[in-house]
Tab-separated table of C-alpha atoms and ligand atoms in Angstrom:
chain	number	residue	atom	x	y	z
A	1	MET	CA	46.032	47.881	-27.888
A	2	SER	CA	45.718	47.069	-24.183
A	3	THR	CA	48.094	48.932	-21.860
A	4	VAL	CA	49.393	45.841	-20.040
A	5	GLN	CA	52.014	43.843	-21.937
A	6	GLY	CA	51.298	40.144	-22.221
A	7	ARG	CA	48.329	40.004	-19.808
A	8	LEU	CA	44.588	40.570	-19.941
A	9	ARG	CA	42.841	42.530	-17.209
A	10	ILE	CA	39.354	42.045	-15.795
A	11	ALA	CA	37.880	44.809	-13.609
A	12	VAL	CA	35.691	43.706	-10.696
A	13	GLN	CA	34.153	45.511	-7.744
A	14	LYS	CA	36.537	45.345	-4.800
A	15	SER	CA	33.892	45.133	-2.100
A	16	GLY	CA	30.147	45.549	-2.208
A	17	ARG	CA	27.102	43.835	-3.570
A	18	LEU	CA	28.684	42.560	-6.806
A	19	ALA	CA	32.129	41.593	-5.474
A	20	ASP	CA	31.572	37.967	-4.410
A	21	ARG	CA	29.356	36.955	-7.339
A	22	SER	CA	31.821	38.498	-9.809
A	23	LEU	CA	34.705	36.442	-8.407
A	24	ASP	CA	32.493	33.317	-8.333
A	25	LEU	CA	31.780	33.718	-12.054
A	26	ILE	CA	35.457	34.178	-12.893
A	27	ARG	CA	36.391	31.152	-10.756
A	28	ASP	CA	33.678	29.042	-12.417
A	29	ALA	CA	35.180	30.028	-15.782
A	30	GLY	CA	38.328	28.165	-14.691
A	31	LEU	CA	40.605	30.975	-13.458
A	32	LYS	CA	42.645	30.431	-10.279
A	33	TRP	CA	44.422	32.944	-8.084
A	34	VAL	CA	45.752	33.322	-4.578
A	35	LYS	CA	45.095	36.460	-2.569
A	36	GLY	CA	48.482	38.138	-2.250
A	37	HIS	CA	49.768	41.293	-0.601
A	38	ASN	CA	48.415	43.370	-3.431
A	39	ASP	CA	44.824	44.138	-2.588
A	40	LEU	CA	44.222	46.015	-5.838
A	41	LEU	CA	45.418	43.297	-8.190
A	42	TYR	CA	44.858	39.532	-8.043
A	43	ARG	CA	47.270	37.679	-10.323
A	44	VAL	CA	45.652	34.693	-12.044
A	45	GLU	CA	48.029	31.731	-11.850
A	46	ASN	CA	46.873	29.525	-14.696
A	47	TYR	CA	46.407	32.194	-17.408
A	48	PRO	CA	48.083	35.541	-18.211
A	49	ILE	CA	45.234	37.502	-16.634
A	50	ASP	CA	45.021	39.986	-13.737
A	51	LEU	CA	41.889	40.895	-11.791
A	52	LEU	CA	41.765	44.598	-11.010
A	53	ARG	CA	39.694	45.225	-7.872
A	54	VAL	CA	38.244	48.738	-7.849
A	55	ARG	CA	35.147	50.794	-6.982
A	56	ASP	CA	32.291	49.902	-9.296
A	57	ASP	CA	31.973	53.501	-10.496
A	58	ASP	CA	35.475	53.302	-12.048
A	59	ILE	CA	34.843	50.088	-13.989
A	60	PRO	CA	33.114	51.539	-17.113
A	61	THR	CA	35.903	54.098	-17.653
A	62	PHE	CA	38.694	51.570	-17.127
A	63	VAL	CA	37.107	49.258	-19.688
A	64	ALA	CA	36.242	52.066	-22.141
A	65	ASP	CA	39.834	53.342	-22.025
A	66	GLY	CA	41.375	49.890	-22.522
A	67	VAL	CA	42.996	49.847	-19.071
A	68	CYS	CA	40.947	46.657	-18.612
A	69	ASP	CA	39.775	44.302	-21.362
A	70	LEU	CA	36.653	43.110	-19.518
A	71	GLY	CA	34.651	44.304	-16.519
A	72	ILE	CA	31.675	43.298	-14.412
A	73	VAL	CA	29.371	46.136	-13.385
A	74	GLY	CA	25.706	47.026	-12.831
A	75	GLU	CA	23.814	48.378	-15.848
A	76	ASN	CA	22.865	51.368	-13.691
A	77	VAL	CA	26.521	52.335	-13.236
A	78	LEU	CA	27.304	51.666	-16.902
A	79	GLU	CA	24.413	53.848	-18.106
A	80	GLU	CA	25.218	56.666	-15.709
A	81	GLY	CA	28.874	56.610	-16.775
A	82	ARG	CA	28.186	56.850	-20.543
A	83	ASN	CA	29.712	59.864	-22.232
A	84	GLY	CA	30.304	61.097	-25.766
A	85	GLY	CA	33.526	59.088	-26.198
A	86	ALA	CA	34.112	55.419	-26.984
A	87	ASN	CA	32.160	53.263	-24.562
A	88	ALA	CA	32.463	49.750	-23.262
A	89	SER	CA	30.033	47.354	-24.925
A	90	VAL	CA	27.793	44.897	-23.099
A	91	VAL	CA	28.770	41.283	-23.826
A	92	MET	CA	25.986	39.648	-21.798
A	93	PRO	CA	23.747	40.033	-18.770
A	94	LEU	CA	24.942	37.897	-15.854
A	95	GLY	CA	21.728	37.260	-13.940
A	96	PHE	CA	22.787	38.656	-10.551
A	97	GLY	CA	22.781	42.097	-8.888
A	98	ARG	CA	19.229	42.677	-10.049
A	99	CYS	CA	17.588	45.914	-8.946
A	100	THR	CA	15.302	48.622	-10.289
A	101	LEU	CA	15.899	52.361	-10.421
A	102	LYS	CA	12.574	53.803	-9.340
A	103	ILE	CA	10.854	57.079	-8.658
A	104	ALA	CA	9.639	57.028	-5.034
A	105	THR	CA	7.462	59.562	-3.280
A	106	PRO	CA	6.130	60.305	0.212
A	107	PRO	CA	2.373	59.835	0.766
A	108	THR	CA	1.947	63.621	0.962
A	109	LEU	CA	2.770	63.967	-2.748
A	110	ALA	CA	-0.133	63.263	-5.087
A	111	TYR	CA	1.565	61.164	-7.797
A	112	ASP	CA	-0.152	60.393	-11.043
A	113	GLY	CA	2.741	59.628	-13.391
A	114	PRO	CA	6.003	61.476	-14.168
A	115	ALA	CA	4.138	64.713	-15.053
A	116	SER	CA	3.395	65.060	-11.308
A	117	LEU	CA	7.116	65.777	-10.830
A	118	ASP	CA	6.961	68.939	-12.960
A	119	GLY	CA	8.566	71.886	-11.143
A	120	LEU	CA	9.682	69.738	-8.169
A	121	ARG	CA	13.100	68.746	-6.802
A	122	ILE	CA	14.131	65.083	-7.079
A	123	ALA	CA	17.110	63.619	-5.194
A	124	THR	CA	19.169	60.880	-6.847
A	125	SER	CA	22.651	59.391	-7.325
A	126	TYR	CA	21.803	58.870	-11.008
A	127	PRO	CA	21.357	62.405	-12.441
A	128	LYS	CA	22.084	61.498	-16.095
A	129	ILE	CA	19.691	58.549	-16.243
A	130	LEU	CA	17.003	60.527	-14.425
A	131	ARG	CA	17.466	63.600	-16.671
A	132	ARG	CA	17.013	61.435	-19.773
A	133	PHE	CA	13.879	59.845	-18.288
A	134	LEU	CA	12.395	63.269	-17.501
A	135	ASP	CA	13.395	64.827	-20.855
A	136	GLU	CA	11.819	61.945	-22.789
A	137	ARG	CA	8.568	62.714	-20.984
A	138	GLY	CA	8.830	66.492	-21.235
A	139	VAL	CA	9.032	66.902	-17.449
A	140	LYS	CA	10.918	69.926	-16.126
A	141	ALA	CA	12.260	69.158	-12.659
A	142	GLU	CA	15.318	70.087	-10.617
A	143	ILE	CA	17.728	67.228	-9.832
A	144	VAL	CA	19.597	67.204	-6.511
A	145	VAL	CA	22.602	64.884	-6.631
A	146	MET	CA	23.226	62.844	-3.471
A	147	ARG	CA	25.937	60.188	-3.243
A	148	GLY	CA	24.195	58.151	-0.538
A	149	ALA	CA	21.195	58.028	1.816
A	150	VAL	CA	18.965	59.378	-0.945
A	151	GLU	CA	15.927	57.968	0.856
A	152	VAL	CA	16.153	60.571	3.636
A	153	ALA	CA	15.890	63.540	1.230
A	154	PRO	CA	12.091	63.992	1.402
A	155	ARG	CA	12.104	63.877	5.240
A	156	LEU	CA	14.849	66.517	5.349
A	157	LYS	CA	12.903	68.613	2.814
A	158	LEU	CA	15.873	68.405	0.443
A	159	ALA	CA	13.602	67.083	-2.277
A	160	ALA	CA	9.936	66.270	-2.922
A	161	ALA	CA	10.697	62.849	-4.422
A	162	ILE	CA	13.633	60.515	-4.994
A	163	CYS	CA	14.938	58.291	-7.750
A	164	ASP	CA	16.897	55.382	-6.251
A	165	LEU	CA	17.711	51.701	-6.610
A	166	VAL	CA	15.268	49.260	-5.066
A	167	SER	CA	15.661	45.536	-4.572
A	168	THR	CA	13.503	44.268	-1.696
A	169	GLY	CA	11.768	47.618	-1.115
A	170	ALA	CA	12.571	47.518	2.627
A	171	THR	CA	14.556	50.795	2.558
A	172	LEU	CA	11.712	52.703	0.909
A	173	GLU	CA	9.204	51.235	3.336
A	174	ALA	CA	11.360	52.094	6.373
A	175	ASN	CA	11.451	55.690	5.154
A	176	GLY	CA	7.737	55.959	4.449
A	177	LEU	CA	8.208	56.181	0.674
A	178	GLY	CA	6.202	54.442	-2.035
A	179	ALA	CA	7.753	53.057	-5.250
A	180	LYS	CA	6.244	54.616	-8.387
A	181	ASP	CA	7.507	54.576	-12.006
A	182	THR	CA	10.445	52.428	-13.103
A	183	VAL	CA	13.309	54.418	-14.610
A	184	LEU	CA	15.679	51.509	-15.327
A	185	GLU	CA	15.784	47.744	-14.789
A	186	SER	CA	19.326	46.692	-13.922
A	187	GLN	CA	21.510	43.644	-13.342
A	188	ALA	CA	25.233	42.946	-13.473
A	189	VAL	CA	26.635	42.760	-17.010
A	190	LEU	CA	29.939	41.682	-18.547
A	191	ILE	CA	31.406	44.583	-20.491
A	192	GLN	CA	34.202	44.584	-23.060
A	193	SER	CA	36.643	47.251	-24.124
A	194	PRO	CA	36.461	48.868	-27.580
A	195	VAL	CA	40.289	48.687	-27.453
A	196	ALA	CA	41.498	45.328	-28.834
A	197	PRO	CA	43.972	43.315	-26.744
A	198	GLU	CA	47.414	42.430	-28.095
A	199	PRO	CA	46.899	40.008	-31.010
A	200	GLY	CA	48.414	37.147	-29.000
A	201	LEU	CA	45.740	37.554	-26.285
A	202	GLN	CA	42.640	37.753	-28.497
A	203	HIS	CA	42.096	33.995	-28.458
A	204	LEU	CA	42.288	33.882	-24.647
A	205	LEU	CA	39.847	36.804	-24.384
A	206	ASP	CA	37.336	35.054	-26.675
A	207	SER	CA	37.710	31.833	-24.737
A	208	ILE	CA	37.109	33.516	-21.350
A	209	ILE	CA	33.957	35.177	-22.708
A	210	GLU	CA	32.697	31.865	-24.087
A	211	ARG	CA	33.349	30.104	-20.778
A	212	MET	CA	31.535	32.823	-18.838
A	213	SER	CA	28.625	32.511	-21.226
A	214	GLY	CA	28.608	28.761	-20.522
A	215	VAL	CA	28.589	29.370	-16.771
A	216	VAL	CA	25.730	31.880	-17.021
A	217	SER	CA	23.545	29.694	-19.229
A	218	SER	CA	24.075	26.641	-17.039
A	219	GLN	CA	22.948	28.553	-13.939
A	220	GLY	CA	19.598	27.187	-12.860
A	221	ALA	CA	19.620	24.696	-15.758
A	222	LYS	CA	18.964	21.033	-14.929
A	223	TYR	CA	19.401	17.732	-16.730
A	224	VAL	CA	16.216	15.690	-16.463
A	225	MET	CA	16.008	11.940	-17.169
A	226	LEU	CA	12.789	9.955	-17.026
A	227	ASN	CA	10.920	7.025	-18.508
A	228	ALA	CA	7.681	7.788	-20.316
A	229	PRO	CA	4.891	5.729	-21.865
A	230	ARG	CA	5.025	6.300	-25.652
A	231	ALA	CA	1.355	7.287	-25.594
A	232	SER	CA	1.997	10.296	-23.319
A	233	LEU	CA	5.340	11.415	-24.790
A	234	ASP	CA	3.962	14.672	-26.241
A	235	GLN	CA	2.200	15.536	-22.987
A	236	ILE	CA	5.329	14.817	-20.917
A	237	THR	CA	7.767	16.787	-23.101
A	238	ALA	CA	5.353	19.733	-23.032
A	239	ILE	CA	5.593	19.787	-19.206
A	240	LEU	CA	9.427	19.933	-19.169
A	241	PRO	CA	10.287	23.645	-18.652
A	242	GLY	CA	12.419	25.255	-21.388
A	243	ALA	CA	13.559	21.880	-22.705
A	244	GLY	CA	13.828	22.490	-26.467
A	245	SER	CA	14.049	19.102	-28.261
A	246	PRO	CA	14.619	16.296	-25.739
A	247	THR	CA	16.496	13.089	-26.610
A	248	VAL	CA	14.138	10.101	-26.828
A	249	MET	CA	15.667	6.604	-26.591
A	250	PRO	CA	14.236	3.067	-26.659
A	251	LEU	CA	14.099	1.057	-23.428
A	252	MET	CA	15.355	-2.519	-23.653
A	253	GLY	CA	12.515	-5.028	-23.757
A	254	ARG	CA	9.795	-2.317	-23.674
A	255	ASP	CA	7.903	-1.273	-26.792
A	256	ASP	CA	5.364	0.802	-24.914
A	257	ALA	CA	7.845	3.130	-23.140
A	258	VAL	CA	10.909	5.286	-23.899
A	259	ALA	CA	13.649	7.098	-21.978
A	260	VAL	CA	13.608	10.918	-22.239
A	261	HIS	CA	16.679	13.084	-21.507
A	262	ALA	CA	16.369	16.876	-21.584
A	263	VAL	CA	18.276	19.998	-20.575
A	264	CYS	CA	15.747	22.258	-18.855
A	265	GLN	CA	16.757	25.933	-18.987
A	266	GLU	CA	14.237	26.921	-16.327
A	267	ALA	CA	13.838	25.858	-12.704
A	268	VAL	CA	12.408	22.389	-12.194
A	269	PHE	CA	10.091	22.539	-9.182
A	270	TRP	CA	8.483	19.714	-7.197
A	271	GLU	CA	5.202	20.734	-8.848
A	272	THR	CA	6.737	19.959	-12.241
A	273	LEU	CA	7.788	16.485	-11.048
A	274	GLU	CA	4.283	15.867	-9.718
A	275	LYS	CA	2.782	16.832	-13.081
A	276	LEU	CA	5.255	14.567	-14.909
A	277	LYS	CA	4.344	11.668	-12.641
A	278	ALA	CA	0.624	12.292	-13.091
A	279	ALA	CA	1.205	12.155	-16.871
A	280	GLY	CA	2.750	8.691	-16.510
A	281	ALA	CA	6.481	9.440	-16.163
A	282	SER	CA	8.553	7.214	-13.872
A	283	ALA	CA	12.173	6.951	-12.651
A	284	ILE	CA	12.462	10.763	-12.821
A	285	LEU	CA	15.971	12.095	-12.093
A	286	VAL	CA	16.887	15.811	-11.918
A	287	LEU	CA	20.645	16.483	-12.076
A	288	PRO	CA	22.626	19.715	-11.735
A	289	ILE	CA	24.645	20.880	-14.758
A	290	GLU	CA	28.149	22.118	-13.996
A	291	LYS	CA	29.290	23.369	-17.375
A	292	MET	CA	27.615	23.988	-20.719
A	293	MET	CA	29.062	25.101	-24.035
B	1	LIG	O1	32.186	50.946	-3.137
B	1	LIG	P1	31.536	50.883	-4.473
B	1	LIG	O2	31.383	52.219	-5.154
B	1	LIG	O3	32.194	49.862	-5.357
B	1	LIG	O4	30.072	50.292	-4.215
B	1	LIG	P2	28.667	51.032	-4.106
B	1	LIG	O5	28.423	51.357	-2.680
B	1	LIG	O6	28.551	52.118	-5.120
B	1	LIG	O7	27.679	49.909	-4.641
B	1	LIG	P3	27.013	48.645	-3.913
B	1	LIG	O8	28.045	47.632	-3.569
B	1	LIG	O9	26.048	49.064	-2.860
B	1	LIG	O10	26.130	48.120	-5.150
B	1	LIG	C1	26.744	47.676	-6.328
B	1	LIG	C2	25.673	47.403	-7.372
B	1	LIG	O11	24.748	46.435	-6.870
B	1	LIG	C3	24.787	48.579	-7.738
B	1	LIG	O12	25.399	49.481	-8.635
B	1	LIG	C4	23.610	47.871	-8.370
B	1	LIG	O13	23.908	47.543	-9.710
B	1	LIG	C5	23.511	46.577	-7.570
B	1	LIG	N1	22.413	46.566	-6.564
B	1	LIG	C6	21.496	45.576	-6.466
B	1	LIG	C7	22.132	47.497	-5.634
B	1	LIG	C8	20.996	47.055	-4.944
B	1	LIG	N2	20.631	45.858	-5.474
B	1	LIG	C9	20.470	47.837	-3.845
B	1	LIG	N3	19.467	47.457	-3.250
B	1	LIG	N4	22.742	48.646	-5.268
B	1	LIG	C10	22.270	49.370	-4.242
B	1	LIG	N5	21.148	49.022	-3.525
B	1	LIG	C11	20.776	49.937	-2.400
B	1	LIG	C12	19.880	51.087	-2.824
B	1	LIG	O14	20.666	52.171	-3.284
B	1	LIG	C13	19.148	51.422	-1.525
B	1	LIG	O15	19.944	52.194	-0.678
B	1	LIG	O16	20.059	49.236	-1.418
B	1	LIG	C14	19.010	50.043	-0.899
B	1	LIG	C15	17.677	49.486	-1.279
B	1	LIG	O17	17.616	48.126	-1.047
B	1	LIG	P4	16.262	47.426	-0.595
B	1	LIG	O18	16.538	45.974	-0.578
B	1	LIG	O19	15.912	47.969	0.773
B	1	LIG	O20	15.207	47.785	-1.618
B	2	LIG	ZN1	29.874	52.810	-6.388
């Protein structure tokens, strides 16, 4: 049972790359709070829920131990924090905070796959993930743990290569390093505690998860409405990106044309509209979707 009587807790990063997007998601799921004196805890006003604002590294443990019922954290941090005990489970990927944990090397190191790292020193903040990657490939290398500025390790001769997170690649480039093998693809995920909440809070927990799922799946989704000649209906629905089965309706006084309404799960670009028009579609409207369930 959760440690907090009568309230759920959600752990979010206090400040950093995931902080704003995590709060946006929670707000979009319908939770409201005012920032009070307590910087560590935001009290949600319209539900018995508290937001615990902590360092991202602490989130997997808090959720695994049942101190928090849910948490939002990068897969990289979750994987690195795994231990033999009960772990938090991933509810769903959230589509932000994307990055890749990569091996990167200076041009002086001849790299031809992970075997090239045999007998070398590699600097990283992710020793467990890296060790597993190396073990799976039978590579024997020494791991130097650095908490930050991993990219300077080769220049300082602390290590021959590094294993670090990359998003744009600008940091590697600025330090004269080249990205090589991918160790882990990561994004922010919603995680859930193996410890059940008080029975009276289970329904609220399920509902918050379902709302967050609705927010995530509506991100980038669009509602498209258009008129189409019956003769090109198949061609037009095939152009609509990720539309599933669109709704097709008659148009008053027109036997040769129909109205098509579709939820498109993928981005709808100008190019798509141009293709639809070329296929005979008219009166094309693309609308944002706020909520989806
Ligand atoms: O204080 P706290 O411990 O909570 O935060 P933190 O400093 O540990 O983490 P923070 O806020 O930097 O990142 C939080 C999470 O964002 C990470 O755990 C990842 O899941 C995710 N994320 C996404 C990234 C990046 N992109 C990223 N680019 N985390 C770090 N970086 C760093 C990387 O380590 C390197 O130094 O950015 C640099 C590379 O960026 P590019 O764009 O130059 O390639
Ligand atoms: Zn951290």
